[in-house]
XYZ file of C-alpha atoms in Angstrom:
338
model
C 51.085 -65.640 109.842
C 48.163 -63.365 110.622
C 46.106 -63.706 113.815
C 42.889 -61.717 114.428
C 43.769 -59.355 111.613
C 47.062 -58.464 113.286
C 50.413 -59.372 111.687
C 52.208 -61.730 114.044
C 54.898 -64.039 112.739
C 55.849 -67.014 114.898
C 59.175 -68.741 115.411
C 57.543 -71.940 114.147
C 56.631 -70.254 110.841
C 60.155 -68.859 110.450
C 61.637 -72.308 111.118
C 59.356 -73.902 108.539
C 60.282 -71.358 105.857
C 63.991 -71.557 106.654
C 63.950 -75.360 106.685
C 65.442 -75.581 110.175
C 64.229 -76.623 113.626
C 62.362 -74.320 116.011
C 65.209 -74.480 118.598
C 67.628 -73.273 115.898
C 65.513 -70.174 115.245
C 65.144 -69.682 118.987
C 68.935 -69.714 119.389
C 69.282 -67.000 116.742
C 66.523 -64.892 118.303
C 68.159 -65.180 121.714
C 71.630 -64.294 120.439
C 73.191 -67.718 120.929
C 76.463 -68.405 119.074
C 75.944 -72.116 118.311
C 74.435 -71.584 114.825
C 76.392 -71.654 111.564
C 76.918 -68.244 109.893
C 75.005 -69.232 106.746
C 72.007 -70.521 108.707
C 72.073 -67.481 110.972
C 72.105 -65.127 107.983
C 69.132 -66.890 106.389
C 67.120 -66.795 109.631
C 68.010 -63.157 110.297
C 66.873 -62.288 106.766
C 63.492 -63.982 107.317
C 63.065 -62.388 110.734
C 63.647 -58.971 109.195
C 61.459 -59.711 106.158
C 58.486 -60.725 108.279
C 58.959 -58.039 110.896
C 59.520 -60.430 113.786
C 59.712 -58.475 117.043
C 62.274 -59.719 119.502
C 61.303 -59.296 123.109
C 63.467 -56.901 125.029
C 64.587 -58.862 128.048
C 67.570 -59.109 130.320
C 67.355 -62.916 129.939
C 68.657 -65.017 127.063
C 67.232 -68.416 126.285
C 64.769 -68.967 129.118
C 61.941 -67.260 130.898
C 62.944 -65.482 134.099
C 59.505 -64.632 135.501
C 56.043 -66.204 135.254
C 52.875 -64.275 136.060
C 50.268 -66.601 137.610
C 46.866 -64.886 137.555
C 43.675 -65.925 139.357
C 40.286 -64.279 139.635
C 40.428 -64.904 143.388
C 42.863 -66.513 145.790
C 40.429 -67.498 148.564
C 40.113 -71.150 147.565
C 42.171 -74.205 148.574
C 42.280 -75.411 144.963
C 44.239 -72.252 144.057
C 46.932 -73.337 146.519
C 47.188 -76.711 144.773
C 47.683 -75.071 141.361
C 50.253 -72.668 142.817
C 52.119 -75.646 144.271
C 52.356 -77.289 140.854
C 53.538 -74.094 139.125
C 56.065 -73.352 141.861
C 57.607 -76.822 141.648
C 58.403 -76.307 137.972
C 59.448 -72.669 138.374
C 61.817 -73.489 141.235
C 63.438 -76.329 139.303
C 63.913 -74.024 136.290
C 65.297 -71.141 138.339
C 62.309 -69.010 137.391
C 60.438 -66.590 139.628
C 56.645 -66.551 140.052
C 54.426 -63.501 140.554
C 50.933 -64.355 141.840
C 48.065 -61.920 141.221
C 44.287 -61.803 141.658
C 42.091 -59.617 139.442
C 38.841 -60.159 141.402
C 36.942 -60.067 138.072
C 37.357 -56.286 137.896
C 38.458 -54.555 134.708
C 40.400 -51.963 136.715
C 42.365 -54.711 138.461
C 43.130 -56.352 135.125
C 44.408 -53.072 133.694
C 46.591 -52.559 136.753
C 47.972 -56.066 136.406
C 48.815 -55.449 132.734
C 50.658 -52.260 133.664
C 52.620 -54.158 136.310
C 53.326 -56.950 133.825
C 54.726 -54.445 131.338
C 56.878 -52.808 134.006
C 58.457 -56.001 135.291
C 58.889 -57.499 131.797
C 57.495 -60.898 132.748
C 58.219 -63.595 130.204
C 55.073 -65.703 130.458
C 51.533 -65.700 131.834
C 49.335 -68.467 133.251
C 45.649 -67.528 133.564
C 43.530 -69.654 135.911
C 39.721 -69.896 135.533
C 39.604 -66.437 134.026
C 39.168 -64.706 130.723
C 40.542 -61.522 129.218
C 38.742 -58.898 127.187
C 39.873 -58.652 123.542
C 41.682 -55.383 124.296
C 43.648 -57.061 127.083
C 44.513 -60.018 124.832
C 45.707 -57.583 122.168
C 47.955 -55.886 124.742
C 49.548 -59.223 125.656
C 50.149 -59.941 121.972
C 51.830 -56.541 121.599
C 54.089 -57.443 124.522
C 54.785 -60.812 122.819
C 54.068 -62.639 126.092
C 53.036 -66.310 125.757
C 49.882 -67.358 127.630
C 48.532 -70.663 128.895
C 44.987 -70.854 130.316
C 44.094 -73.310 133.084
C 40.364 -74.149 133.262
C 39.425 -71.166 131.060
C 36.225 -69.370 131.957
C 34.991 -69.198 128.373
C 36.111 -70.415 124.974
C 39.788 -69.357 124.772
C 41.384 -67.689 121.787
C 42.642 -70.190 119.222
C 46.261 -69.168 119.832
C 46.060 -69.691 123.627
C 46.972 -73.221 124.784
C 44.769 -74.614 127.568
C 45.182 -77.115 130.391
C 42.119 -78.632 132.034
C 40.659 -81.824 133.457
C 38.116 -84.321 132.148
C 35.228 -82.611 133.922
C 32.477 -84.259 131.873
C 33.886 -87.713 132.545
C 34.209 -86.850 136.232
C 30.587 -85.765 136.454
C 29.538 -88.929 134.663
C 31.571 -91.214 136.966
C 30.285 -89.541 140.124
C 26.647 -89.908 139.167
C 27.154 -93.461 137.924
C 28.599 -94.300 141.351
C 25.484 -92.989 143.106
C 23.174 -94.753 140.651
C 25.106 -97.965 141.248
C 24.340 -97.592 144.959
C 20.637 -97.509 144.145
C 20.032 -93.746 144.291
C 17.420 -92.424 141.898
C 16.728 -88.961 143.311
C 20.133 -87.304 143.156
C 20.520 -83.625 143.953
C 23.143 -81.637 142.099
C 24.686 -78.331 143.238
C 26.298 -76.700 140.214
C 29.238 -74.355 139.857
C 29.159 -70.937 138.143
C 27.623 -71.353 134.685
C 30.181 -68.974 133.115
C 32.884 -71.597 133.677
C 33.300 -74.345 131.099
C 34.285 -76.833 133.813
C 30.997 -76.185 135.661
C 28.897 -76.822 132.591
C 30.872 -79.962 131.749
C 30.314 -81.463 135.220
C 26.581 -80.823 135.000
C 26.435 -82.265 131.494
C 28.251 -85.400 132.664
C 25.794 -85.762 135.552
C 22.819 -85.474 133.208
C 24.371 -87.939 130.750
C 24.657 -90.555 133.508
C 21.019 -90.052 134.489
C 19.881 -90.370 130.883
C 21.939 -93.523 130.325
C 20.298 -95.086 133.397
C 16.806 -94.129 132.213
C 16.335 -91.616 135.049
C 14.462 -88.459 134.127
C 16.348 -85.274 134.974
C 14.308 -83.244 137.493
C 15.102 -79.493 137.347
C 14.055 -79.180 141.008
C 17.037 -81.342 141.931
C 19.575 -78.932 140.409
C 20.616 -75.964 142.537
C 22.929 -73.073 141.556
C 26.259 -72.694 143.273
C 29.505 -70.736 143.304
C 31.988 -73.494 144.258
C 32.145 -72.021 147.786
C 30.867 -73.365 151.122
C 27.916 -70.980 151.477
C 26.303 -71.961 148.191
C 26.721 -75.643 149.061
C 24.935 -75.045 152.350
C 22.150 -73.039 150.698
C 21.732 -75.563 147.881
C 21.500 -78.438 150.353
C 18.871 -76.596 152.424
C 16.781 -76.029 149.286
C 17.102 -79.678 148.251
C 16.293 -81.053 151.704
C 13.231 -78.788 151.869
C 11.704 -80.444 148.799
C 8.543 -82.464 149.368
C 10.435 -85.447 147.967
C 14.067 -84.730 148.906
C 17.022 -86.496 147.309
C 18.723 -89.489 148.878
C 22.103 -88.277 147.588
C 23.672 -84.907 146.720
C 26.490 -84.452 144.233
C 28.189 -81.088 144.808
C 30.349 -79.834 141.928
C 33.177 -78.881 144.310
C 34.511 -80.187 147.607
C 33.955 -76.828 149.269
C 30.261 -76.963 148.376
C 30.155 -80.560 149.629
C 31.459 -79.342 153.003
C 28.605 -76.820 152.981
C 26.233 -79.745 152.453
C 27.801 -81.441 155.493
C 26.869 -78.451 157.651
C 23.280 -78.338 156.353
C 22.923 -82.058 157.130
C 24.375 -81.568 160.605
C 21.957 -78.744 161.385
C 19.038 -80.966 160.335
C 20.146 -83.652 162.773
C 20.752 -86.057 159.890
C 23.718 -88.344 159.329
C 26.016 -88.964 156.363
C 25.775 -91.454 154.677
C 22.967 -93.091 156.720
C 20.374 -90.468 155.805
C 22.065 -88.812 152.822
C 24.987 -89.719 150.583
C 27.250 -86.797 149.672
C 29.786 -86.619 146.853
C 32.162 -83.778 145.896
C 34.579 -82.796 143.147
C 38.285 -81.807 143.425
C 39.710 -84.104 146.109
C 41.187 -81.262 148.135
C 43.519 -82.358 150.951
C 40.709 -81.698 153.468
C 38.442 -84.260 151.809
C 40.020 -87.276 153.461
C 39.962 -85.573 156.878
C 36.248 -84.705 156.776
C 33.865 -86.609 159.024
C 33.037 -88.886 157.338
C 35.847 -88.814 154.723
C 34.392 -87.426 151.507
C 33.809 -89.470 148.366
C 34.872 -87.168 145.553
C 36.173 -86.855 142.006
C 39.858 -86.102 141.971
C 41.019 -83.565 139.473
C 44.818 -83.302 139.390
C 45.132 -79.644 140.333
C 48.842 -79.626 141.153
C 49.577 -81.594 137.992
C 47.557 -79.070 135.980
C 49.716 -76.288 137.394
C 52.846 -78.295 136.620
C 51.852 -78.893 133.007
C 50.814 -75.252 132.515
C 54.181 -74.038 133.805
C 56.150 -76.463 131.643
C 54.115 -75.471 128.588
C 54.447 -71.726 129.057
C 58.206 -72.020 129.694
C 58.583 -73.919 126.427
C 56.588 -71.245 124.599
C 58.741 -68.530 126.158
C 61.800 -70.263 124.717
C 60.218 -70.408 121.279
C 59.791 -74.173 121.382
C 56.889 -76.137 119.935
C 54.343 -77.865 122.183
C 52.726 -81.233 121.529
C 49.106 -80.089 121.768
C 47.363 -76.745 122.388
C 44.486 -78.440 124.268
C 45.280 -80.851 127.102
C 42.852 -82.476 129.560
C 44.257 -84.485 132.459
C 42.235 -87.451 133.675
C 39.900 -87.271 136.664
C 38.996 -90.328 138.718
C 36.537 -91.212 141.442
C 37.876 -91.581 145.001
C 35.394 -93.601 147.065
C 35.432 -92.946 150.807
C 32.767 -93.102 153.537
C 30.291 -90.362 152.586
C 28.333 -92.500 150.101
C 26.343 -95.674 150.789
C 23.510 -97.746 149.356
C 20.161 -96.007 149.108
C 17.539 -97.030 151.679
């Protein structure tokens, strides 16, 4: 019952010791009347014995407000995650507060102060990480957290929702290899993000399996945004032996590649195959429609919201680590190598 040296009893532990279900303990904690007097007395005794801290809230047995926190909100994929969270929140009669910390410690502190003031019941962190002091503050507030695509290795007591990024990177590169491409450029995402590293690792695994030597000159850094896709494509096309295909680790970077190709007077896929990752709504409207790896962003938001609402009610979850499947969507931006 101790986490990071700090005493923190859980409803699950109380239920186990009392020999009852987690929902039964949750009903006692939330002041519900549908528990027998003897069972209630036993649970109350254990709660007092272990120093369980009830949250002070104007709500009873459900969360009333979810904080959804991004590093930045200037990306279409953020809208997809918001859509998934909002669908669940609306159906549950729960409000959603959306914040962006912009990777600044001062913004994070301000958000924590606002969180404390509005007594939010749950937090969903997207592609971000918290300093240990900030995590400790959330534990003191007894606010459950779920991380979506965590930036680094999350704390053991923080459930995560992600996608099969390694498998997606593997499938994308296998598709290009199957079309006969051997010199495949790769524009990576930020290395601090686990999803970025997994996509690159999947790409390299596909090359190795096909007996293709990984050329460091064919890997360019990126940020997931259009500009870095454009810059990475320019650098790759300037090589003495340029690639015949470019796999960008996000759709936005792939659209940047489109612009670099256009400015060179080249054509996709005649002169260069291009492949992205995300399957944003814009991907099928690009010219030509973009071949990409679909990660289920809205579904990730949906699952994160359902999970954090269950935690806020004191219920158990099936697994603390969930990865939703990615799959390749083949459109018109990739073709056989010439």
